[in-house]
Every structure is written in C-alpha cells, then in structure tokens.
Short mmCIF file of C-alpha atoms and ligand atoms in Angstrom, two decimals:
data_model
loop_
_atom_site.label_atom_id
_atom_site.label_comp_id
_atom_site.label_asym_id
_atom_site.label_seq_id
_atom_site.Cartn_x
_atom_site.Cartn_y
_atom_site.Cartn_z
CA UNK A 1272 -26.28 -27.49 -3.51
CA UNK A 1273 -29.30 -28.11 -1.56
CA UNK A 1274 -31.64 -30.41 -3.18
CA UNK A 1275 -35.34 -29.73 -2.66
CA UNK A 1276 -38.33 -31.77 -4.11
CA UNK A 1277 -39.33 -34.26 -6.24
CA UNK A 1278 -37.53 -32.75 -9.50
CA UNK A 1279 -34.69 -33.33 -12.27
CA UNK A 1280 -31.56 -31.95 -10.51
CA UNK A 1281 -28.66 -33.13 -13.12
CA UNK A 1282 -27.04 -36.30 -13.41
CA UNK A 1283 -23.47 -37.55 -14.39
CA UNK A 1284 -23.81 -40.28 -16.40
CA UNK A 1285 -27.21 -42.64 -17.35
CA UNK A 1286 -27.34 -46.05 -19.07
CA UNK A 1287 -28.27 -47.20 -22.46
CA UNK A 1288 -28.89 -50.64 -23.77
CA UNK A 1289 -30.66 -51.96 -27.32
CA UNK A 1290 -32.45 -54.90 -28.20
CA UNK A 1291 -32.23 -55.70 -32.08
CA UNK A 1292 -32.07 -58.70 -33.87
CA UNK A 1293 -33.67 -60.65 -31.32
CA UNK A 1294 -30.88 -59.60 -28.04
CA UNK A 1295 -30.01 -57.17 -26.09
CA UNK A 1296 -26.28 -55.70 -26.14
CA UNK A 1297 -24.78 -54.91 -22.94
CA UNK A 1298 -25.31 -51.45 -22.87
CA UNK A 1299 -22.62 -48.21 -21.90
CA UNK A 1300 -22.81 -45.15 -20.13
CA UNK A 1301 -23.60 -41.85 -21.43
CA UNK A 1302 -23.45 -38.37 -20.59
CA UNK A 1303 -26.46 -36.95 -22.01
CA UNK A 1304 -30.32 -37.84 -21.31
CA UNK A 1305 -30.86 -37.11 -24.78
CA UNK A 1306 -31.49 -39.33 -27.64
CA UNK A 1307 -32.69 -39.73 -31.19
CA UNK A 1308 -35.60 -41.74 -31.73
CA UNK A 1309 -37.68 -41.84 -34.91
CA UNK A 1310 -41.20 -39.97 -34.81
CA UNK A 1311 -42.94 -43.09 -36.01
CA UNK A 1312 -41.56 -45.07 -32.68
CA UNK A 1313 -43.99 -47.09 -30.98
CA UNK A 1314 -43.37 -45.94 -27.71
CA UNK A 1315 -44.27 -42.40 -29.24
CA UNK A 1316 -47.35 -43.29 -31.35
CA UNK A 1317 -49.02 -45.95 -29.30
CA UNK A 1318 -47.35 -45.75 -25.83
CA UNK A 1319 -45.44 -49.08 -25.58
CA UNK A 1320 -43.46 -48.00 -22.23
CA UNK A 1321 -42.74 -48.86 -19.47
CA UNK A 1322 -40.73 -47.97 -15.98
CA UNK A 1323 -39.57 -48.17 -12.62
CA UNK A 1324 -38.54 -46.15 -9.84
CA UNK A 1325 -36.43 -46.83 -7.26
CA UNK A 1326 -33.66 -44.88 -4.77
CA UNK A 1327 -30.06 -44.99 -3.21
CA UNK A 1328 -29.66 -43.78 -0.23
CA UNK A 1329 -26.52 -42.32 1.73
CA UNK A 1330 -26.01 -44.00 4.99
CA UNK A 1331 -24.91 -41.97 8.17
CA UNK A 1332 -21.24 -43.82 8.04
CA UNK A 1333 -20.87 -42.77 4.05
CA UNK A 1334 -21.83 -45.66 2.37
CA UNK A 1335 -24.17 -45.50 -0.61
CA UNK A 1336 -27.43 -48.60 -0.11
CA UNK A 1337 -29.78 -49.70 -2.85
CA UNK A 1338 -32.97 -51.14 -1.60
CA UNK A 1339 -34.82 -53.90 -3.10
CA UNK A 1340 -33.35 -53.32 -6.97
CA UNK A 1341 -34.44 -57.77 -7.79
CA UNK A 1342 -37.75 -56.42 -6.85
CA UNK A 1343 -37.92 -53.43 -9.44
CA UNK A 1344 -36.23 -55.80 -11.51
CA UNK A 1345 -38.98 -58.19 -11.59
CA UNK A 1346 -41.87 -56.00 -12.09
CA UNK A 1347 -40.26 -54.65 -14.86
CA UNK A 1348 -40.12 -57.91 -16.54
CA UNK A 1349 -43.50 -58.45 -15.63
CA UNK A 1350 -44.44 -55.24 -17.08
CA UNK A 1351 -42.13 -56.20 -20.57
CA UNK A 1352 -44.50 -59.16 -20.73
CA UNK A 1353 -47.54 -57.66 -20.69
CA UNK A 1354 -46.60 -54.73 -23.24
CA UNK A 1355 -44.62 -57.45 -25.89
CA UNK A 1356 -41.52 -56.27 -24.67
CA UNK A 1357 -38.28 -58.29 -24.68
CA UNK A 1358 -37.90 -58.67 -20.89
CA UNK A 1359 -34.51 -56.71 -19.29
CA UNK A 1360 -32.51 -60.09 -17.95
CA UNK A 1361 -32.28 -59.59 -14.19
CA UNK A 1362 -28.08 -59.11 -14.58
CA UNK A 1363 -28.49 -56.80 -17.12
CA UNK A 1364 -30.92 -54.66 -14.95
CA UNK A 1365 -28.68 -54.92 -11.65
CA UNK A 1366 -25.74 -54.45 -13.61
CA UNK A 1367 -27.26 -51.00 -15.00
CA UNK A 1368 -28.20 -49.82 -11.83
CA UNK A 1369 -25.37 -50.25 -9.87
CA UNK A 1370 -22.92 -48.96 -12.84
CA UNK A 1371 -25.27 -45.65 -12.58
CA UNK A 1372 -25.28 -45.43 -9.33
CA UNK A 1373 -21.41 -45.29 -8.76
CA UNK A 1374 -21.28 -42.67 -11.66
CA UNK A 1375 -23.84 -40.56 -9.55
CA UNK A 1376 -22.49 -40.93 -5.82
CA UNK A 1377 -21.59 -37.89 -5.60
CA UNK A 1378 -25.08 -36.71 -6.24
CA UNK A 1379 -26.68 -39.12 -3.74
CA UNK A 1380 -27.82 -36.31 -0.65
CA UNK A 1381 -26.32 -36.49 2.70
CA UNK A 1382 -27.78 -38.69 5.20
CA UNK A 1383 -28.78 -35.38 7.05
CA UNK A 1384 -30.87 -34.26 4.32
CA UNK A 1385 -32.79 -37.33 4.29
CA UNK A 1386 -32.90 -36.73 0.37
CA UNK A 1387 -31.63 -39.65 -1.92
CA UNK A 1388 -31.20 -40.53 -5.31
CA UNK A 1389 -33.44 -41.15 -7.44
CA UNK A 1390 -32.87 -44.36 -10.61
CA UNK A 1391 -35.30 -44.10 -13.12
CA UNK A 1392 -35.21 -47.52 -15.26
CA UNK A 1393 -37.33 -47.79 -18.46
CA UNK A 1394 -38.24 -49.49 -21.54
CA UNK A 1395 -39.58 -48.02 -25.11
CA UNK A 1396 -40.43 -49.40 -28.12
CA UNK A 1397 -37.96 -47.50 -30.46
CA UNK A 1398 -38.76 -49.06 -33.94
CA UNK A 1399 -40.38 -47.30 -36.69
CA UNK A 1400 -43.85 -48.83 -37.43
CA UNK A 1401 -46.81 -47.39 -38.59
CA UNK A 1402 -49.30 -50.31 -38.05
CA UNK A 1403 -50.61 -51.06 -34.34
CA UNK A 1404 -47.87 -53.85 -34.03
CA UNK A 1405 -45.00 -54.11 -31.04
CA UNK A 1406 -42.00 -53.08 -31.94
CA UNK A 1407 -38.85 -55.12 -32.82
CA UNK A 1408 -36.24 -52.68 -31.35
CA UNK A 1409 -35.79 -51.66 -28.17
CA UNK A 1410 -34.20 -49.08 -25.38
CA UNK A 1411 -33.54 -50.05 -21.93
CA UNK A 1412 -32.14 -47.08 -20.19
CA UNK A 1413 -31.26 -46.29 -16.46
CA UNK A 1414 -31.57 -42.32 -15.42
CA UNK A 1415 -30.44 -41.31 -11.99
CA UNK A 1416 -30.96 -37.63 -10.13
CA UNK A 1417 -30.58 -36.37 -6.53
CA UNK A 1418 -34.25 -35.87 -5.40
CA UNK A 1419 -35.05 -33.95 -1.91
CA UNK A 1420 -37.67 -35.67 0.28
CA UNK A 1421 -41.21 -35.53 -1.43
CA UNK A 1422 -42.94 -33.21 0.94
CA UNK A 1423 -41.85 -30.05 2.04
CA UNK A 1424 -42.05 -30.86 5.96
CA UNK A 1425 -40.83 -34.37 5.20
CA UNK A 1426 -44.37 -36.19 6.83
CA UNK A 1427 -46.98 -33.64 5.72
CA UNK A 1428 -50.74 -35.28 5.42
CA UNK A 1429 -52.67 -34.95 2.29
CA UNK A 1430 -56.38 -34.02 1.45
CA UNK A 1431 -58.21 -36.71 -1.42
CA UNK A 1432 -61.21 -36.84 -3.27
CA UNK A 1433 -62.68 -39.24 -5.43
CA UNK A 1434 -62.70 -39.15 -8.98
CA UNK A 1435 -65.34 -40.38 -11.19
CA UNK A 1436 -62.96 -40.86 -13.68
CA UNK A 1437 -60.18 -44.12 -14.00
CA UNK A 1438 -56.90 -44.69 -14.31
CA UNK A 1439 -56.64 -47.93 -15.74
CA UNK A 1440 -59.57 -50.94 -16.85
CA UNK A 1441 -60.63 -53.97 -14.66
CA UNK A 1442 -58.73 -56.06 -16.77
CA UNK A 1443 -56.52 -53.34 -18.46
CA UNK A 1444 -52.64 -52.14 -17.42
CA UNK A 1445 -53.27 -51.35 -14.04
CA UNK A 1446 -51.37 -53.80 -12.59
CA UNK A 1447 -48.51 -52.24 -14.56
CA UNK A 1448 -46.25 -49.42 -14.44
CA UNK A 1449 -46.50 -48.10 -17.73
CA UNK A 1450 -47.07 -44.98 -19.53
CA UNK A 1451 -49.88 -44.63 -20.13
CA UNK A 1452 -51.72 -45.18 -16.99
CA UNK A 1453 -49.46 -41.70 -15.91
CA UNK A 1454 -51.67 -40.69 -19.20
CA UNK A 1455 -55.08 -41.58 -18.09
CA UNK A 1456 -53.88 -39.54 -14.82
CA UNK A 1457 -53.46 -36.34 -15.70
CA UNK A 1458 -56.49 -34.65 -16.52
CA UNK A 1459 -58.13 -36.57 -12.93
CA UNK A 1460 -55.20 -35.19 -11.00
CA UNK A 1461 -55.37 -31.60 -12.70
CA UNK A 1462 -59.02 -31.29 -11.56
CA UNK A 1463 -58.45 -32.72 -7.92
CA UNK A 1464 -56.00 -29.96 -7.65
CA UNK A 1465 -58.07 -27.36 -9.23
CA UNK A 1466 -60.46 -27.76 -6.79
CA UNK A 1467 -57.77 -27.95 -4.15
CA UNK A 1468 -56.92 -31.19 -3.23
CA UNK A 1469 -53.38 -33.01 -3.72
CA UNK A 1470 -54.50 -35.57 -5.24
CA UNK A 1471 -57.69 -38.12 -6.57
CA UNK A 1472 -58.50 -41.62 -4.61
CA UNK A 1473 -59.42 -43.87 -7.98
CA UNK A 1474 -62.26 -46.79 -6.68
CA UNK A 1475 -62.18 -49.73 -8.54
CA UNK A 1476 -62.95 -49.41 -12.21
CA UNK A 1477 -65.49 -51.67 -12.46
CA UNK A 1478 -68.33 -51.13 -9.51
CA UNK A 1479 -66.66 -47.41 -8.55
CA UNK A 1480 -67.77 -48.66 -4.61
CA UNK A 1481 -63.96 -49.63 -3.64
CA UNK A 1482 -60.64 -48.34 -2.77
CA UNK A 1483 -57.86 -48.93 -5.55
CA UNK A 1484 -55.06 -46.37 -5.11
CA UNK A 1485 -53.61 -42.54 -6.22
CA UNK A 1486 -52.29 -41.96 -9.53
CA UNK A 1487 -48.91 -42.69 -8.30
CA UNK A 1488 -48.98 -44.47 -4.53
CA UNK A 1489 -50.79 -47.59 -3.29
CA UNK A 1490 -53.59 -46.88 0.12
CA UNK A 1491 -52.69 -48.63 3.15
CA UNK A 1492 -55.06 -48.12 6.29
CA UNK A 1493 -54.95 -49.28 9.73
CA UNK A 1494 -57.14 -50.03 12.58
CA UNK A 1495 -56.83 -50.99 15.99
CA UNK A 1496 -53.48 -53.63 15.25
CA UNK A 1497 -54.52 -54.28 11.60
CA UNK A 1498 -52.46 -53.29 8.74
CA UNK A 1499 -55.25 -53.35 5.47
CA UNK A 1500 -54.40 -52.69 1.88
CA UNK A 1501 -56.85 -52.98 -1.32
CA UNK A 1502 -56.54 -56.06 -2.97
CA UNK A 1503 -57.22 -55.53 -6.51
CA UNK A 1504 -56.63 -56.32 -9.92
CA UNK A 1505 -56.56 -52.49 -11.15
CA UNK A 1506 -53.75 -51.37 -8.44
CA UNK A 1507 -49.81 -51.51 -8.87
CA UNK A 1508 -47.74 -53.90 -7.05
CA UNK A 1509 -45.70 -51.13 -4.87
CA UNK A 1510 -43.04 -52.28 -3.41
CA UNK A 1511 -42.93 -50.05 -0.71
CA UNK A 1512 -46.39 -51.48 0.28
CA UNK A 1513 -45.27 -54.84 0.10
CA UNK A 1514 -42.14 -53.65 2.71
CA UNK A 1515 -44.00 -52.02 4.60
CA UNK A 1516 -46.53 -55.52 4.90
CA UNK A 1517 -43.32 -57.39 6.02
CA UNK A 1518 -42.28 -54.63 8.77
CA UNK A 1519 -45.84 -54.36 10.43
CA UNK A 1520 -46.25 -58.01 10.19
CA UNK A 1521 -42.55 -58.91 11.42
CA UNK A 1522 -41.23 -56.04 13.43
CA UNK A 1523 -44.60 -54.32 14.88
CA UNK A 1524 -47.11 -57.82 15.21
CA UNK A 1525 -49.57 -56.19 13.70
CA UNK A 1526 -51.69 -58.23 11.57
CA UNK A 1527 -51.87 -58.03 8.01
CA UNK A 1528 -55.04 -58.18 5.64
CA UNK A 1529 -54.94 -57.67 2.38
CA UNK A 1530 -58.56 -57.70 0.52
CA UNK A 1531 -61.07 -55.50 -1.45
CA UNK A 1532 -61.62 -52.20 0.86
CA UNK A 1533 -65.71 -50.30 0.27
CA UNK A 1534 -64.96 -46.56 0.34
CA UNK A 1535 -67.29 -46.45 3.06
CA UNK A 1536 -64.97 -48.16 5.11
CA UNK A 1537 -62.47 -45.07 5.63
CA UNK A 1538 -65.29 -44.03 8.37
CA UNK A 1539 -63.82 -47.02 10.86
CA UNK A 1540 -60.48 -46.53 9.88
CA UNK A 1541 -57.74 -44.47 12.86
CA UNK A 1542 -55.44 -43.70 10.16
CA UNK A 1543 -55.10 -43.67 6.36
CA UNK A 1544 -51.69 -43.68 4.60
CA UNK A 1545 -50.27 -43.32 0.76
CA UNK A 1546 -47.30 -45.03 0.15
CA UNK A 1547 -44.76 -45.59 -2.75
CA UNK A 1548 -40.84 -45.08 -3.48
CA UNK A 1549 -41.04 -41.40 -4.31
CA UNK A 1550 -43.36 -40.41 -1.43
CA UNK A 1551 -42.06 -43.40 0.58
CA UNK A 1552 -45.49 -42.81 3.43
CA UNK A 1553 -47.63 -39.98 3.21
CA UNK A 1554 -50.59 -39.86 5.99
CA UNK A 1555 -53.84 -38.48 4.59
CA UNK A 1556 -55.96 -35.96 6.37
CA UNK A 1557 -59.25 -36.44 4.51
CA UNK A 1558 -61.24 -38.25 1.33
CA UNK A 1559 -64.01 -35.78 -0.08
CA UNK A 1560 -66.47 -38.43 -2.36
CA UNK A 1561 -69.30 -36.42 -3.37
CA UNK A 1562 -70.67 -34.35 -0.52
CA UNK A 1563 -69.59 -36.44 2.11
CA UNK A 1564 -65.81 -35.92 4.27
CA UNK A 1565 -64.32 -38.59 5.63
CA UNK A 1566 -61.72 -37.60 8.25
CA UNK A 1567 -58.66 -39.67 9.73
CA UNK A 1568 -57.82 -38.44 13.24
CA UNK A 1569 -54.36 -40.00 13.60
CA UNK A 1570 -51.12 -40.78 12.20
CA UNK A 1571 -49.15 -42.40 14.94
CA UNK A 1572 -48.57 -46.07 13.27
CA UNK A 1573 -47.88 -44.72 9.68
CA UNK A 1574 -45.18 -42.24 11.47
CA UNK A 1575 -43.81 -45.84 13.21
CA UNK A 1576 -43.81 -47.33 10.05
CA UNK A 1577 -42.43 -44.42 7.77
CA UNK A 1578 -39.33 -44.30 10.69
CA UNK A 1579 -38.83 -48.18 10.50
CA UNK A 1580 -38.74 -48.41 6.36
CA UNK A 1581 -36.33 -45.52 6.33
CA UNK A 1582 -33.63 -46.23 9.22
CA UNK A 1583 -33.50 -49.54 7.20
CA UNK A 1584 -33.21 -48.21 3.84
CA UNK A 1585 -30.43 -45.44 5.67
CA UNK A 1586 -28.60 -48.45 6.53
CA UNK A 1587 -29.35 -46.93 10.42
CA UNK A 1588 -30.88 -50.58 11.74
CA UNK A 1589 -30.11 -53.91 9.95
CA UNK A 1590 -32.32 -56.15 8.58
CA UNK A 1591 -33.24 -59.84 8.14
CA UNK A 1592 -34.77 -58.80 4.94
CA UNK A 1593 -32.07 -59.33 2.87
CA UNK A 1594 -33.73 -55.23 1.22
CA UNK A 1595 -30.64 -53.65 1.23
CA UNK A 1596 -27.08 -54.10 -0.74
CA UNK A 1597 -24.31 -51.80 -0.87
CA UNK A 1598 -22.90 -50.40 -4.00
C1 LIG B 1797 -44.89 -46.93 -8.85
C2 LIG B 1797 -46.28 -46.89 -8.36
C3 LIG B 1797 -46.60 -47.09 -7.02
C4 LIG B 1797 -45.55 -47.27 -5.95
O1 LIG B 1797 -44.75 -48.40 -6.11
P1 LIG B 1797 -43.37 -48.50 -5.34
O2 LIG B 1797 -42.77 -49.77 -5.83
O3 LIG B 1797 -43.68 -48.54 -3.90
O4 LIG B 1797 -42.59 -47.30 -5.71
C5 LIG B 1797 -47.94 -47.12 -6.65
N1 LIG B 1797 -48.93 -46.92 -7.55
C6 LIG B 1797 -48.65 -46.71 -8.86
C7 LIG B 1797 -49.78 -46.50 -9.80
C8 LIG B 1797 -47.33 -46.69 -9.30
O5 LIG B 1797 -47.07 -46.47 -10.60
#
C-alpha cells in the first residue's frame, strides 16, 4: 500500500491506560480506536485535553528508530500540569510507546518512501461532571498510523498571511499542546485558505506587532549565519525547533538567537522556515499582512537543515545527541 499524506491509514493495535482512585493502572493494548466515554466527560464539555505527536521511522538497514520520545514525554507532563491532569509517569509513557510501536512495525513506511509512523499520545478528562471542575478519571492512550511525508513534493514552500485573529492568550494555553488551541485554529486557518493561502502566521496576542507561530508549527528564520526563532510566551515548545537549534548550533556553527521577532523583520530575513514533527521543515515563500508581501528568496540552509534532522532521525548518520533509540 502506498501511503500518501498526513492522514489516518489503519493501525494494529493502540494503548489504553486509566487513572481512578488517585493512580494510574498499567494500561493494555487494544484493537479498536474506539471507546465509550460518557457525554458529560470533561474532556467533551469543557476541553480538558491534551496531546503529543511524535514518529518512528524505518532505517535504510530495517531497523525501526524513535526520536526524542523523554522529550514528548515531558511536555506532556507539563501540559497535565497546567490542565489539572494527573501527569503520565515518564515509564508509563515510554513503555506505551514502544509497546505500540512494535504492534505497528509493519506499518512503519519504507525508508525509500521517506514516510514514517505516526504515535499520537493523549490525555482526556473522562469523568462525568457537570460543574466547571477537573475531572477525577482519566485516559491516557497511545494511537499509531503510517503517515506519508506532509507535502506532496516532500520540501514544497508555503504562502502565509496574518491573521487578526489568536490562537491562544498572552498568558493563556499557548505554551501547551492542548485541544483547544487546535479549536481557536480553525475558523483562522479556514479563512487563510479561503482566500488561498496554506496557512495563517499568528503575532503575538498581546501587541499583534510580533512573530509567534502557525496553528500547528513553530517559525524559524535565518540570516546571513544566524539561526532566529520567536521567543514567546504564546508559542509551543516544538521539539523539532529545539533539534533543529542543537544541529545549526553544533553541526553547521551557525549561531543561535532566540528572542521576540517584529513582523517587520521578515523584510531582512534570506529565508523563512515552519517547522514541527508532522511537517518536520517547511520553507515559506511569502507572508501577506494587510496589503503588504513580504517575500523570502531562498531556501538553501532550511534544505541543509531539513537533510541533517532527517538522515539522523533515518538512523542514516549517528549522533552525539543521544535523539534516537531503537525499538
Ligand atoms: C506540536 C506543535 C508544534 C510542533 O512541535 P514538535 O514538537 O516539533 O512536533 C508547533 N506548534 C504548535 C502549536 C504545536 O501544537
């Protein structure tokens, strides 16, 4: 079967664990990626979710490699915290993954394909409550499905425009990969694309003068031998950022600055990237704000850095990084 875009393709087995009674159980594998779940759940009435994404990939020599999974298990913990959720111990999370991923690996793409699989973790409130409270009860589960590469043409470039609208508060969840900043994102990203752009560049929430990130991938932009990503309160932690930070700083010498980015400042930058696990680096062609265009003219670095993250999470080079483990 040839696997093509970012989409549900099947999966063998996924991973359920509860938390009642003040623990989690250990959690068994299951066939189906249905479940019941009462209509009163919180999860379902006030959004009290939360996720991660992260991939295996099929090395050229057979072997299946997970990259980074402490990371995603980390940020999910941080995420538990901040939406009163029971945090997923780090040995249940690994433990999860890895059990999925050797039910799936015969799903996980050839190397050729450059496709891999794709583990969905989560957490949802599950108990029934109708009061705005957290819930009590809990469902950690671990989804896996063979995705193709993101892009048609693998490293196509991407047209943005601003949005006056926001997906998360200054001090709100976006720092967070929950829910319901995916919410908040739909109605910004359906008009971006109605008038025929991929996606919408959110500023900052609070002055709406500086770069923060797409719905779904952090902004990284480079100029001469820097490497420059938004700091901000409002933007996700993305782990492929954060690798990517380590390989320009320790494998290309390029220097790394991470601080608050005016929109403005696109004008002096040679190249403008989006990056995150699903579309791992995707170079962007232009940013429409208002009635002005700013256009990139190159993509040469983000191409050396999209080859570098992916030969080491194909298991092609090795790494000092300690990124990738074999399952
Ligand atoms: C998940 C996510 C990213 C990318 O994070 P990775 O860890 O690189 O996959 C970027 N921005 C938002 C809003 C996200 O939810």
């Amino acid at each position: 079967m040839k696997i093509e875009g970012f989409k549900f393709h099947g999966t063998n087995k996924a991973f359920y664990a509860h938390y009642k009674n003040g623990a989690w159980d250990e959690g068994k594998l299951d066939t189906s990626i249905n479940f019941e779940i009462s209509s009163l759940a919180v999860a379902i009435q006030y959004g009290q979710s939360v996720f991660e994404g992260l991939k295996a990939y099929r090395a050229k020599d057979g072997r299946t490699l997970l990259f980074r999974p402490e990371a995603n298990a980390k940020r999910l913990q941080g995420s538990c915290e901040r939406l009163m959720i029971p945090p997923v111990p780090m040995e249940l999370f690994i433990k999860a993954v890895k059990l999925v991923v050797k039910e799936n690996k015969d799903l996980v793409p050839s190397y050729e394909s450059k496709g891999s699989l794709y583990i969905r973790p989560f957490v949802i409130g599950t108990e029934t409550v109708m009061g705005v409270r957290s819930a009590n009860e809990f469902l950690f589960g671990v989804v896996a499905t063979p995705v193709g590469s993101y892009f048609k043409d693998g490293f196509n470039s991407i047209r943005l425009t601003t949005t006056p609208y926001d997906r998360a508060a200054p001090n709100g969840l976006g720092h967070i990969k929950s829910g319901a900043n995916y919410a908040a994102s739909l109605y910004p990203k359906y008009l971006a694309q109605q008038q025929g752009f991929d996606d919408c560049l959110y500023l900052d929430p609070k002055t709406h003068t500086k770069i923060d990130e797409t719905g779904a991938t952090n902004i990284i932009g480079i100029k001469g031998n820097q490497f420059i990503t938004p700091q901000s309160r409002s933007i996700l932690p993305s782990i492929t950022n954060n690798s990517l930070q380590m390989i320009a700083d320790k494998l290309l010498g390029m220097e790394v600055i991470r601080r608050e980015i005016p929109l403005n400042e696109i004008s002096s930058f040679d190249e403008l990237g989006a990056c995150g696990t699903a579309a791992v680096i995707t170079p962007i062609e232009s940013v429409q704000d208002e009635n002005k265009v700013y256009k990139l003219k190159s993509n040469k670095v983000l191409h050396k850095l999209h080859d570098l993250l992916q030969s080491i999470q194909f298991g092609d080079i090795n790494e000092d990084f300690g990124w990738v483990i074999e399952v």
